[in-house]
Amino acid sequence: MSDLLAHLNPPQLAAVTLPAQHSLILAGAGSGKTRVLTTRIAWLISTGQVGPQGILAVTFTNKAAKEMLARLSALLPINTRGMWIGTFHGLCNRLLRAHHRDAGLPAQFQILDSADQLSAIKRLLKNLNVDDEKFPPRELAGFINAHKEQGLRAAQAEAYDDYTRRRVELYAEYDAQCQREGVVDFAELLLRTYELLKRNEPLRRHYQERFRHILVDEFQDTNRLQYAWLKLLAGRDGQTSQANGACLFAVGDDDQSIYAFRGAEVGNMRDLEREFAVANVIRLEQNYRSHGNILDAANALIKNNRGRLGKSLWTDAGAGEAIRVFDAFSDIDEARFVVDETRELVRDGFTRNQIAVLYRSNAQSRVLEHQLFTAAVPYRVYGGLRFFDRQEIKHALAYLRLIGNPDDDTAFARVVNFPTRGIGSRSVDALQEAAQRANSSLYNAAAGLGGKAGTSVGAFIRLVEALRSDTQNLPLPEIIDHIIERSGLRQHYLGEKEGQERLENLDELINAATNFLQEESDTNANQDDVLDGGPLASFLAHASLEAGEHQAGEGQEAVQLMTVHAAKGLEFDVVFITGLEQGLFPHDNAAQERDGLEEERRLMYVAVTRARKRLYLSHAQTRMLHGQTRFCLPSLFLEELPEELLRRIGHVPAFSVKKPPYSSATYSEPASSAGGWRIGQNVRHARFGPGVIVSAEGRGPDARVQVNFGAQGMKWLALEYAKLTPV
């Protein structure tokens, strides 16, 4: 027994050995919550308080469930195979399989994944002759799932207008279709199980009496239905309210609740404390991951949130290094800084696998990927696709390829019916047969196609011709912008529940084109040089090359790129948090949502606490947005960090300095001046105060100066935006 409890700190020991009562364990980042959960189960079994069959343990991922079972097997000489340890969906599936008749399901019912559910909804709309442009399938799927996660069937759903009323009717039709076909989607697994236990009292009592201890991991991520399901099994369903019901042992961290967009309800933790009369909330505050400065920064940040249950992380590992803050001139400058620092870190002995670059929005990865690719630094996008591999980018590139070469059958097939325009598989098959007979491309074969197929495909051909004609004399970024708009891609993703991220990626494609032209211009000193095949062909070639096999292979050490959401649960020796600017992190959308800023702050808290040894924070003064340079303000989260924990650093990569070629036309403006300003000149800035210009580069809208503001440090300022006055 002493071996089981060894290596537990006092709060962990208190949590593991609690008597049989409802408990809430506030487990901070890196505080050993998995150890506590697993050891609690082992303690209950080894002391004879409950048998393995009397335990129900719920996790949010299969990985976490497997890890828990593996640790439990190492602690106890028992067979864990029959234990009820798994995800909400996995446990509900198990229960429904055992009681499929009572649940009104066939024995071999099938589970629809997200793609299957979408296909089923598309089929439903087609059968009912419903316009899928008015009722986009993906948006309808989100509507249905959101209601199920709240425990609402179509009959209980509220509808205040005709449009919502029709969506509710389609929800009912979808449920009926699934019932006929004997299939369930992910949201249905939980709702069907809850309804079964709610109405079937003997079955409910059976499981309430069986499971004497219910343990829940990541409790802050539970939604309303999951909490109701747990209450039901614990005997707090409002009908039985057994005094001798199961003991609920909930482990979570309200400061790491970052999934409100998925329905997670952080208020469930407060409700649990009240409804289950939790007498003793145990706080796990000792962190075994990060150095002190990182934890102090995280604590200072999160204390600005209201309504917290309250805890403060600490460590005995020492203060460690100061947090490095980098003020970049542009997003490209920021990405170059990340690359340069990564190289230095590797030279200093850090492994690439232990270096993570985090960003708030997926679209930010494009600039970072480009710089890593250019510098030949192996990287891997964790939990997502590389920029040029993303669906919406591939669609936009297919349209671009078509206006450049209408005989590109691969591009044609990809977008002929995307966004949907009534061209089904039969029409495409007929077109392919016509192309084979004529030995021509799909594009050319369309002219010989008759009937309905000929009409619908003909409309697509006219669209492509119009796009080609309209963009003939436009610069490359405007071509892409026009195509995204006129093809219907932008409108399509506007209608999707999670389309915002895809729209940001499409805007980033415009930025990629702008940067590409700039880089090509900088590379070619001779202004008479013409891009091979024109800007469009060159850009498409560039996109194909960057989309090639440049991501690190299996087993190869690589820098990890990911969104902050994807980083949850992970840890690294070195973490870069990039794009810390107002409107980006915190995101613009936060201002439009109730408690949105607090959710963004929790997200920043998660990002900070991923770092073990070294943390970098960076922001850019200018960032490309929709093909145009925008001036950015530093994130308010930076202002919430104590200055004594920070080390502000400057960085000017040598290769970023643009030297004009030697000629009589350009040499008239020396490198020591920019926009009429000169090195050594005293100036004043509205925010940073008095300073002196120490360096200058660029011309026209690209001109910038480096100013020493004394106590405020060295700053690179874009003269187009910075309001400097001579002193």
XYZ file of C-alpha atoms in Angstrom:
727
model
C 0.000 0.000 0.000
C 2.820 2.354 0.849
C 4.196 1.781 -2.664
C 0.864 2.820 -4.161
C 0.792 6.139 -2.301
C 4.500 6.855 -2.539
C 5.550 9.853 -4.619
C 2.236 11.665 -4.025
C 2.420 15.204 -2.690
C 0.068 16.117 0.224
C -2.864 17.472 -1.890
C -2.568 14.484 -4.286
C -2.557 12.101 -1.306
C -5.624 13.848 0.158
C -7.483 13.522 -3.166
C -6.570 9.859 -3.702
C -7.563 8.755 -0.184
C -10.805 10.742 0.154
C -13.658 8.840 1.816
C -16.673 7.814 -0.246
C -18.090 11.259 -1.047
C -18.676 13.596 -3.976
C -15.435 15.381 -4.786
C -14.165 18.170 -7.007
C -10.439 18.188 -7.705
C -9.121 21.400 -9.266
C -6.063 20.110 -11.083
C -3.857 22.820 -12.574
C -1.760 22.330 -15.707
C 1.070 19.836 -15.163
C -0.102 18.977 -11.632
C -0.388 15.199 -12.148
C -4.158 14.770 -12.565
C -3.845 11.495 -14.541
C -1.706 10.068 -11.714
C -4.355 11.129 -9.179
C -7.240 9.607 -11.150
C -5.472 6.313 -11.764
C -4.137 6.012 -8.219
C -7.620 6.805 -6.837
C -9.077 3.843 -8.763
C -6.217 1.573 -7.606
C -6.677 2.764 -3.993
C -10.432 2.069 -4.004
C -9.939 -1.448 -5.408
C -6.885 -2.431 -3.317
C -8.547 -1.346 -0.062
C -11.658 -3.389 -0.845
C -13.988 -0.361 -1.042
C -15.220 -1.399 -4.478
C -14.576 -4.131 -7.049
C -13.305 -3.383 -10.581
C -16.872 -3.833 -11.900
C -18.108 -1.035 -9.623
C -15.920 1.631 -11.249
C -17.018 3.920 -14.100
C -14.252 6.210 -15.383
C -14.923 8.706 -18.154
C -12.319 10.445 -20.307
C -12.556 12.681 -23.371
C -10.139 10.846 -25.661
C -9.402 7.213 -26.417
C -5.724 7.983 -25.867
C -6.408 9.138 -22.282
C -8.533 6.040 -21.619
C -5.791 3.703 -22.901
C -3.178 5.508 -20.818
C -5.353 5.153 -17.715
C -5.837 1.405 -18.313
C -2.099 0.901 -18.918
C -1.168 2.713 -15.686
C -3.819 0.787 -13.754
C -2.453 -2.530 -15.036
C 1.003 -1.508 -13.809
C -0.354 -0.622 -10.338
C -2.644 -3.616 -9.712
C -2.496 -7.329 -10.606
C -5.984 -7.282 -12.183
C -7.422 -7.776 -15.657
C -8.649 -4.361 -16.780
C -10.286 -5.557 -20.013
C -13.811 -5.711 -18.612
C -13.666 -2.407 -16.730
C -15.896 0.478 -17.764
C -13.163 3.000 -18.565
C -13.530 4.988 -21.784
C -14.900 8.070 -23.503
C -18.503 9.243 -23.182
C -19.248 7.983 -26.699
C -17.417 4.686 -26.187
C -19.263 3.895 -22.924
C -22.637 4.868 -24.408
C -21.991 2.613 -27.394
C -21.230 -0.264 -25.000
C -24.435 0.314 -23.040
C -26.618 0.599 -26.154
C -25.131 -2.610 -27.605
C -26.084 -4.431 -24.400
C -29.649 -3.002 -24.366
C -30.335 -2.358 -28.042
C -33.924 -3.663 -27.885
C -34.851 -1.332 -25.029
C -33.201 1.511 -26.953
C -35.189 0.734 -30.124
C -32.104 -0.171 -32.157
C -31.085 -3.244 -34.183
C -28.357 -5.430 -32.664
C -25.910 -4.450 -35.411
C -26.654 -0.725 -35.484
C -23.986 1.345 -37.248
C -22.361 4.576 -36.065
C -22.147 7.528 -38.463
C -18.952 9.549 -38.319
C -19.010 13.237 -39.290
C -18.570 12.522 -43.016
C -21.275 9.807 -42.960
C -23.670 12.137 -41.161
C -23.084 14.831 -43.778
C -23.772 12.341 -46.593
C -26.987 11.216 -44.858
C -28.199 14.825 -44.575
C -27.395 15.528 -48.242
C -29.360 12.424 -49.229
C -32.292 13.542 -47.056
C -32.382 17.019 -48.641
C -32.285 15.503 -52.116
C -35.126 13.076 -51.351
C -37.247 15.903 -49.947
C -36.357 18.278 -52.830
C -34.965 20.819 -50.376
C -32.631 23.485 -51.726
C -29.207 22.723 -50.187
C -28.066 26.281 -50.819
C -30.829 27.623 -48.591
C -30.223 24.831 -46.052
C -26.485 23.996 -46.286
C -25.930 20.381 -45.149
C -22.978 21.174 -42.913
C -24.830 23.997 -41.180
C -27.893 21.752 -40.711
C -25.673 19.032 -39.204
C -24.354 21.610 -36.707
C -27.924 22.670 -35.853
C -28.997 19.056 -35.215
C -25.915 18.166 -33.153
C -26.174 21.335 -31.041
C -29.775 20.470 -30.111
C -28.886 16.860 -29.299
C -26.003 17.993 -27.085
C -28.498 20.067 -25.138
C -30.768 17.030 -24.784
C -33.426 18.445 -27.142
C -35.332 16.411 -29.713
C -37.079 18.135 -32.609
C -40.317 18.160 -30.589
C -38.658 20.227 -27.803
C -36.748 22.590 -30.102
C -37.883 26.213 -30.130
C -38.491 27.986 -33.422
C -39.134 31.727 -33.575
C -39.190 32.109 -37.341
C -40.106 30.152 -40.489
C -36.499 29.340 -41.347
C -35.760 27.798 -37.939
C -39.138 26.038 -38.012
C -38.158 24.369 -41.292
C -34.790 23.332 -39.834
C -36.597 21.741 -36.893
C -38.820 19.819 -39.366
C -35.694 18.615 -41.196
C -34.222 17.560 -37.834
C -37.322 15.410 -37.246
C -37.076 13.933 -40.772
C -33.376 13.182 -40.241
C -34.128 11.366 -36.971
C -36.808 9.312 -38.728
C -34.398 8.438 -41.559
C -31.705 7.294 -39.090
C -34.254 5.192 -37.201
C -35.405 3.483 -40.435
C -31.824 2.727 -41.419
C -30.716 1.609 -37.951
C -27.882 4.109 -37.644
C -26.825 6.635 -34.975
C -24.524 9.652 -35.125
C -22.084 10.616 -32.351
C -24.464 13.027 -30.618
C -27.243 10.406 -30.793
C -25.148 7.853 -28.838
C -25.226 10.017 -25.730
C -28.777 11.322 -26.134
C -30.217 7.848 -26.833
C -28.428 6.429 -23.762
C -29.657 9.291 -21.562
C -33.255 8.859 -22.763
C -33.082 5.084 -22.242
C -31.897 5.402 -18.640
C -34.324 8.234 -17.935
C -37.447 6.341 -18.966
C -36.395 2.792 -17.960
C -36.350 2.804 -14.157
C -35.253 -0.856 -13.612
C -32.311 -0.392 -15.994
C -31.410 2.934 -14.423
C -31.430 1.443 -10.915
C -29.330 -1.479 -12.105
C -26.510 0.802 -13.252
C -26.881 3.170 -10.317
C -26.391 0.227 -7.960
C -23.587 -1.258 -10.041
C -21.364 1.808 -10.361
C -20.479 2.928 -6.855
C -17.708 5.302 -7.928
C -17.863 7.495 -11.023
C -14.635 9.290 -11.948
C -14.497 11.981 -14.636
C -11.420 13.441 -16.329
C -11.372 16.977 -17.869
C -14.686 17.799 -16.211
C -14.489 21.430 -17.414
C -15.061 20.179 -20.994
C -18.416 18.497 -20.311
C -21.521 19.839 -22.055
C -25.030 20.038 -20.619
C -26.103 16.570 -21.756
C -22.920 14.875 -20.500
C -23.428 16.461 -17.082
C -27.096 15.369 -17.046
C -25.987 11.808 -17.963
C -23.493 11.763 -15.096
C -26.115 13.055 -12.656
C -28.499 10.325 -13.782
C -25.984 7.545 -13.160
C -24.958 9.081 -9.830
C -28.564 8.987 -8.608
C -29.060 12.749 -8.816
C -31.508 12.683 -11.695
C -34.295 14.594 -9.992
C -36.417 11.466 -9.690
C -34.525 9.177 -7.326
C -31.955 11.513 -5.669
C -30.599 8.565 -3.734
C -28.745 9.401 -0.600
C -26.632 6.293 -1.134
C -26.006 6.879 -4.847
C -22.633 6.666 -6.542
C -19.810 8.951 -5.493
C -18.791 11.387 -8.232
C -15.062 12.186 -8.353
C -14.614 15.029 -10.865
C -11.168 16.246 -11.917
C -10.797 19.382 -14.012
C -9.453 22.891 -14.371
C -11.846 25.764 -15.011
C -8.851 27.838 -16.187
C -8.357 25.421 -19.097
C -11.931 25.415 -20.378
C -11.391 26.357 -24.053
C -14.069 24.434 -25.928
C -17.162 26.632 -25.584
C -17.520 26.490 -29.383
C -18.088 22.731 -29.039
C -20.712 23.156 -26.335
C -18.438 22.788 -23.279
C -20.021 24.410 -20.243
C -17.465 25.616 -17.695
C -20.386 26.413 -15.362
C -20.869 22.662 -14.835
C -18.057 22.776 -12.264
C -19.893 25.354 -10.153
C -23.168 23.444 -10.604
C -21.482 20.249 -9.437
C -20.155 21.967 -6.314
C -23.668 23.232 -5.490
C -25.898 20.330 -6.605
C -23.734 17.586 -5.121
C -22.969 19.612 -1.973
C -19.215 19.150 -2.397
C -17.817 19.867 1.045
C -14.123 19.925 0.240
C -12.658 21.189 -3.042
C -9.048 19.955 -3.316
C -6.623 22.068 -5.350
C -3.613 20.516 -7.063
C -1.348 23.528 -7.511
C 2.185 22.113 -7.575
C 3.321 22.034 -11.182
C 5.840 19.402 -12.345
C 6.263 20.786 -15.849
C 7.292 24.427 -16.032
C 9.824 26.771 -14.448
C 8.655 29.433 -12.011
C 8.684 32.471 -14.320
C 6.384 30.708 -16.776
C 3.946 29.767 -14.005
C 4.033 33.270 -12.482
C 3.151 34.700 -15.898
C 0.268 32.219 -16.284
C -1.065 33.064 -12.788
C -0.841 36.822 -13.426
C -2.705 36.422 -16.692
C -5.578 34.207 -15.546
C -6.338 36.196 -12.383
C -7.960 38.788 -14.700
C -10.845 36.360 -15.326
C -13.916 36.709 -13.137
C -15.812 33.890 -11.412
C -12.847 31.500 -11.154
C -12.896 28.690 -8.632
C -9.400 29.856 -7.791
C -5.923 28.322 -7.662
C -2.330 29.416 -8.172
C 0.337 27.218 -9.766
C 3.790 26.920 -8.209
C 6.917 24.812 -8.625
C 10.051 23.958 -6.710
C 12.040 23.740 -9.966
C 13.343 27.323 -9.676
C 12.513 30.530 -11.570
C 14.234 29.529 -14.800
C 14.762 31.885 -17.727
C 12.916 35.134 -18.348
C 10.126 35.027 -20.929
C 11.422 36.436 -24.205
C 9.188 38.975 -25.959
C 9.927 39.871 -29.574
C 8.465 42.923 -31.296
C 8.619 42.163 -35.033
C 8.301 44.657 -37.842
C 6.073 42.335 -39.897
C 4.636 38.808 -39.906
C 7.505 37.768 -42.200
C 10.037 39.258 -39.787
C 8.335 37.327 -36.971
C 8.542 34.052 -38.909
C 12.248 34.666 -39.708
C 12.885 35.275 -36.026
C 11.245 31.939 -35.143
C 13.419 30.165 -37.735
C 16.627 31.876 -36.542
C 15.913 31.120 -32.889
C 15.019 27.512 -33.725
C 18.394 27.038 -35.412
C 20.147 28.509 -32.366
C 18.165 26.277 -30.024
C 19.119 23.164 -31.994
C 22.760 24.248 -31.892
C 22.407 24.671 -28.109
C 21.251 21.058 -27.720
C 17.443 21.261 -27.858
C 15.784 18.652 -30.081
C 13.400 19.841 -32.788
C 10.640 17.572 -31.425
C 10.687 19.611 -28.227
C 10.181 22.954 -30.003
C 6.569 24.004 -30.652
C 5.280 27.027 -32.548
C 1.719 27.918 -31.539
C -0.740 30.228 -33.266
C -4.355 31.240 -32.636
C -5.586 30.816 -36.201
C -4.704 28.092 -38.688
C -4.120 30.689 -41.407
C -1.023 31.936 -39.550
C 0.815 28.724 -40.343
C 1.340 29.749 -43.977
C 4.036 32.384 -43.338
C 5.735 30.150 -40.759
C 5.666 27.132 -43.083
C 7.149 29.176 -45.927
C 10.064 30.418 -43.842
C 10.783 26.965 -42.398
C 10.603 25.452 -45.884
C 12.909 28.146 -47.305
C 15.419 27.615 -44.496
C 15.243 23.801 -44.886
C 14.153 23.341 -41.264
C 12.101 20.110 -40.915
C 8.637 20.765 -39.517
C 5.370 18.973 -38.916
C 1.854 20.447 -38.646
C 0.347 18.693 -35.629
C -3.355 17.883 -35.676
C -3.993 19.563 -39.021
C -2.973 19.912 -42.649
C -0.242 22.033 -44.143
C -1.504 25.254 -45.665
C -1.488 24.199 -49.327
C -3.049 20.824 -48.440
C -6.201 22.340 -46.916
C -9.474 21.679 -48.715
C -10.463 25.300 -49.338
C -6.971 26.170 -50.641
C -7.002 23.206 -53.022
C -10.412 24.360 -54.334
C -9.199 27.921 -54.926
C -6.019 26.671 -56.638
C -8.122 24.396 -58.878
C -10.060 27.435 -60.150
C -6.763 29.247 -60.729
C -5.394 26.252 -62.637
C -8.523 26.166 -64.791
C -8.311 29.785 -65.881
C -4.631 29.176 -66.667
C -5.235 25.867 -68.438
C -8.846 24.801 -69.124
C -7.657 21.328 -70.209
C -6.572 20.463 -66.644
C -9.019 17.591 -66.011
C -7.963 17.117 -62.381
C -8.763 20.733 -61.520
C -11.987 20.550 -63.564
C -13.241 17.444 -61.740
C -12.447 18.976 -58.346
C -14.575 22.116 -58.716
C -17.149 21.328 -61.426
C -19.691 20.866 -58.626
C -18.052 22.796 -55.798
C -19.762 24.795 -54.507
C -22.723 22.621 -55.493
C -24.426 23.727 -58.686
C -26.618 20.720 -59.530
C -23.995 18.718 -61.438
C -24.344 15.179 -60.125
C -22.178 12.091 -60.626
C -24.289 10.979 -63.613
C -23.589 14.236 -65.451
C -19.867 13.921 -64.706
C -19.877 10.298 -65.907
C -21.598 11.345 -69.146
C -19.021 14.103 -69.611
C -16.119 11.689 -69.063
C -17.548 9.266 -71.620
C -17.937 12.094 -74.145
C -14.329 13.171 -73.498
C -13.057 9.624 -74.058
C -14.987 9.291 -77.320
C -13.671 12.616 -78.623
C -10.196 12.075 -77.130
C -10.384 15.535 -75.624
C -10.345 17.248 -72.248
C -13.479 17.429 -70.095
C -13.646 21.162 -70.766
C -13.733 20.734 -74.548
C -16.078 17.754 -74.402
C -18.729 19.804 -72.595
C -19.834 21.412 -75.877
C -21.093 18.048 -77.190
C -23.067 17.201 -74.068
C -26.879 17.415 -74.375
C -29.874 17.354 -72.034
C -29.858 18.475 -68.414
C -26.195 17.507 -68.039
C -25.262 19.713 -70.992
C -27.153 22.673 -69.499
C -25.628 22.444 -66.018
C -22.065 21.743 -67.216
C -22.438 24.508 -69.828
C -23.223 26.996 -67.035
C -19.975 25.994 -65.282
C -17.993 26.450 -68.515
C -19.449 29.952 -68.900
C -18.450 30.725 -65.299
C -14.827 29.701 -65.974
C -14.769 31.754 -69.198
C -16.148 34.767 -67.325
C -13.504 34.352 -64.614
C -10.760 34.195 -67.238
C -12.090 37.274 -69.040
C -12.640 39.316 -65.863
C -9.155 38.631 -64.474
C -7.162 39.021 -67.673
C -5.535 42.309 -66.745
C -5.650 42.084 -62.949
C -2.612 41.677 -60.661
C -2.237 38.209 -59.116
C -3.659 38.984 -55.621
C -6.743 40.587 -57.189
C -7.184 37.569 -59.495
C -7.335 35.295 -56.450
C -9.675 37.631 -54.567
C -12.004 37.820 -57.591
C -12.067 34.044 -58.025
C -12.775 33.370 -54.357
C -15.718 35.777 -54.582
C -17.178 34.947 -58.017
C -16.731 31.153 -57.808
C -19.001 31.076 -54.760
C -16.290 29.758 -52.408
C -16.573 32.676 -49.984
C -20.374 32.491 -49.871
C -20.226 28.723 -49.391
C -17.964 28.893 -46.351
C -19.906 31.810 -44.892
C -22.814 29.368 -44.551
C -20.775 26.804 -42.614
C -20.786 26.638 -38.844
C -16.983 26.441 -38.695
C -16.380 28.260 -41.977
C -14.584 31.226 -40.374
C -11.281 29.347 -40.259
C -11.568 28.354 -43.932
C -12.300 31.973 -44.897
C -9.195 33.088 -42.989
C -7.172 30.541 -44.965
C -8.576 31.857 -48.260
C -7.621 35.399 -47.255
C -4.161 34.091 -46.403
C -3.895 32.724 -49.965
C -4.228 36.321 -51.208
C -1.429 37.274 -48.792
C 0.680 34.381 -50.080
C 0.336 35.718 -53.646
C 1.293 39.250 -52.543
C 4.379 37.971 -50.688
C 5.301 35.721 -53.608
C 5.367 38.651 -56.033
C 7.411 40.696 -53.570
C 9.939 37.893 -53.092
C 10.201 37.349 -56.841
C 10.760 41.071 -57.320
C 13.487 41.084 -54.649
C 15.138 38.008 -56.145
C 15.283 39.428 -59.664
C 17.598 42.413 -59.541
C 16.951 43.096 -63.207
C 13.527 44.693 -63.343
C 13.085 43.527 -66.923
C 12.997 39.895 -65.855
C 9.621 38.251 -66.435
C 8.270 35.435 -64.306
C 8.365 32.178 -66.244
C 4.944 31.669 -67.825
C 3.604 34.778 -66.091
C 2.792 35.436 -62.410
C -0.134 32.977 -62.258
C 1.805 29.987 -63.626
C 4.779 30.779 -61.399
C 2.615 31.074 -58.303
C 0.864 27.775 -59.029
C 4.262 26.106 -59.469
C 5.392 27.657 -56.172
C 2.247 26.357 -54.402
C 2.805 22.843 -55.781
C 6.411 22.826 -54.640
C 5.555 23.965 -51.124
C 2.755 21.390 -50.991
C 5.253 18.655 -51.901
C 6.941 16.225 -49.559
C 8.685 18.855 -47.489
C 6.978 18.093 -44.225
C 9.152 15.911 -42.025
C 8.772 12.184 -42.528
C 7.870 9.560 -39.935
C 10.488 9.291 -37.223
C 12.317 12.442 -38.350
C 12.919 15.123 -35.745
C 10.871 18.181 -36.608
C 9.632 21.475 -35.206
C 5.963 21.138 -34.185
C 3.463 23.653 -35.634
C -0.067 23.753 -34.218
C -2.984 25.880 -33.088
C -3.300 26.571 -29.369
C -6.427 24.378 -29.271
C -4.450 21.452 -30.698
C -1.708 21.983 -28.082
C -4.037 21.239 -25.144
C -2.633 18.336 -23.135
C 0.849 18.555 -24.721
C 4.102 19.961 -23.349
C 7.413 21.049 -24.868
C 10.807 22.280 -23.706
C 10.476 25.402 -25.868
C 7.263 27.134 -26.961
C 6.787 30.072 -29.333
C 3.411 31.832 -29.070
C 3.110 33.940 -32.218
C 0.696 36.596 -33.461
C -0.009 38.214 -30.090
C -1.964 41.135 -31.517
C -5.391 42.633 -30.882
C -7.924 41.050 -33.214
C -5.777 37.959 -33.679
C -5.114 36.802 -30.125
C -7.521 37.660 -28.554
C -9.507 36.965 -31.704
C -11.927 39.528 -33.130
C -14.810 37.081 -32.614
C -14.278 37.200 -28.838
C -15.722 40.709 -28.643
C -18.980 39.481 -30.160
C -19.560 36.650 -27.702
C -20.602 36.592 -24.072
C -17.523 35.895 -21.968
C -15.565 35.608 -25.238
C -12.557 37.522 -23.910
C -12.367 35.272 -20.843
C -12.356 32.188 -23.077
C -9.507 33.741 -25.118
C -7.589 34.445 -21.903
C -8.012 30.804 -20.846
C -6.681 29.843 -24.270
C -3.623 32.046 -23.693
C -3.212 30.428 -20.269
C -3.188 26.993 -21.903
C -0.607 28.196 -24.444
C 1.730 29.602 -21.775
C 1.567 26.460 -19.620
C 2.682 24.199 -22.497
C 6.285 25.419 -22.024
C 8.702 23.604 -19.719
C 11.973 25.569 -19.969
C 11.759 28.466 -22.376
C 8.878 30.612 -23.618
C 8.858 33.091 -26.504
C 6.052 35.601 -27.114
C 5.999 37.519 -30.391
C 3.864 40.083 -32.163
C 4.178 42.055 -35.379
C 3.703 45.772 -36.010
C 2.337 45.011 -39.484
C 0.602 41.926 -40.810
C -0.675 41.093 -44.248
C -4.460 40.847 -44.288
C -6.512 40.284 -47.440
C -3.482 41.171 -49.525
C -2.962 44.502 -47.742
C -0.559 45.506 -44.989
C -2.338 46.375 -41.726
C -0.900 48.084 -38.656
C -1.347 45.968 -35.521
C -1.533 46.734 -31.814
C 0.103 44.370 -29.306
C -2.272 41.980 -27.525
C -3.682 43.151 -24.215
C -2.470 39.805 -22.817
C 1.097 41.104 -23.096
C 0.173 44.068 -20.920
C -1.239 41.702 -18.278
C 2.139 40.009 -17.762
C 4.460 41.405 -15.051
C 7.339 43.288 -16.684
C 9.906 41.757 -14.281
C 9.218 38.317 -15.814
C 9.922 39.503 -19.362
C 13.041 40.032 -21.415
C 12.360 42.147 -24.476
C 14.650 41.275 -27.341
C 15.408 42.842 -30.723
C 16.192 40.955 -33.865
C 17.055 42.200 -37.302
C 17.791 39.328 -39.720
C 20.518 40.342 -42.130
C 18.719 38.925 -45.093
C 15.668 41.108 -44.471
C 17.536 44.287 -45.314
C 16.810 45.273 -48.879
C 19.785 46.858 -50.597
C 18.895 48.703 -53.797
C 20.945 47.713 -56.833
C 23.720 50.103 -57.786
C 22.528 52.489 -60.482
C 22.331 56.234 -61.002
C 18.568 56.068 -60.569
C 18.560 54.432 -57.165
C 21.831 55.433 -55.572
C 20.600 58.975 -54.954
C 18.885 57.769 -51.746
C 21.577 56.477 -49.360
C 20.979 53.440 -47.164
C 21.360 55.642 -44.104
C 18.073 57.409 -44.724
C 14.462 56.517 -45.370
C 11.536 58.696 -46.273
C 13.408 61.880 -45.471
C 14.547 60.704 -42.041
C 18.241 60.223 -41.225
C 20.280 58.132 -38.805
C 21.066 60.066 -35.625
C 17.940 62.211 -35.872
C 15.982 62.810 -32.653
C 12.266 62.003 -32.928
C 9.180 61.618 -30.770
C 6.495 58.892 -30.882
C 3.030 59.315 -29.333
C 3.310 56.035 -27.373
C 7.033 55.395 -26.878
C 8.136 58.989 -26.267
C 11.491 60.520 -27.357
C 14.044 58.460 -29.273
C 16.855 58.525 -31.796
C 16.946 56.830 -35.228
C 19.748 54.243 -35.304
C 19.011 52.427 -38.577
C 16.854 52.778 -41.689
C 15.917 50.682 -44.696
C 13.486 50.431 -47.577
C 11.798 53.031 -49.718
C 8.289 54.306 -50.293
C 5.575 52.326 -48.473
C 8.196 49.748 -47.370
C 10.381 52.308 -45.579
C 11.041 51.667 -41.919
C 13.385 52.943 -39.235
C 14.832 51.484 -36.076
C 14.522 53.859 -33.127
C 16.147 53.625 -29.710
C 13.496 54.832 -27.220
C 15.693 54.366 -24.156
C 13.609 52.736 -21.408
C 11.070 51.567 -24.005
C 13.780 49.707 -25.930
C 14.615 49.427 -29.638
C 11.653 49.491 -32.042
C 11.335 48.947 -35.780
C 8.610 51.250 -37.098
C 6.918 51.369 -40.485
C 7.029 55.020 -41.574
C 3.752 54.632 -43.438
C 1.955 54.042 -40.125
C 4.171 55.336 -37.327
C 3.536 59.021 -36.567
C 7.028 60.306 -35.842
C 7.744 63.962 -35.239
C 11.241 65.487 -35.397
C 12.587 66.971 -32.163
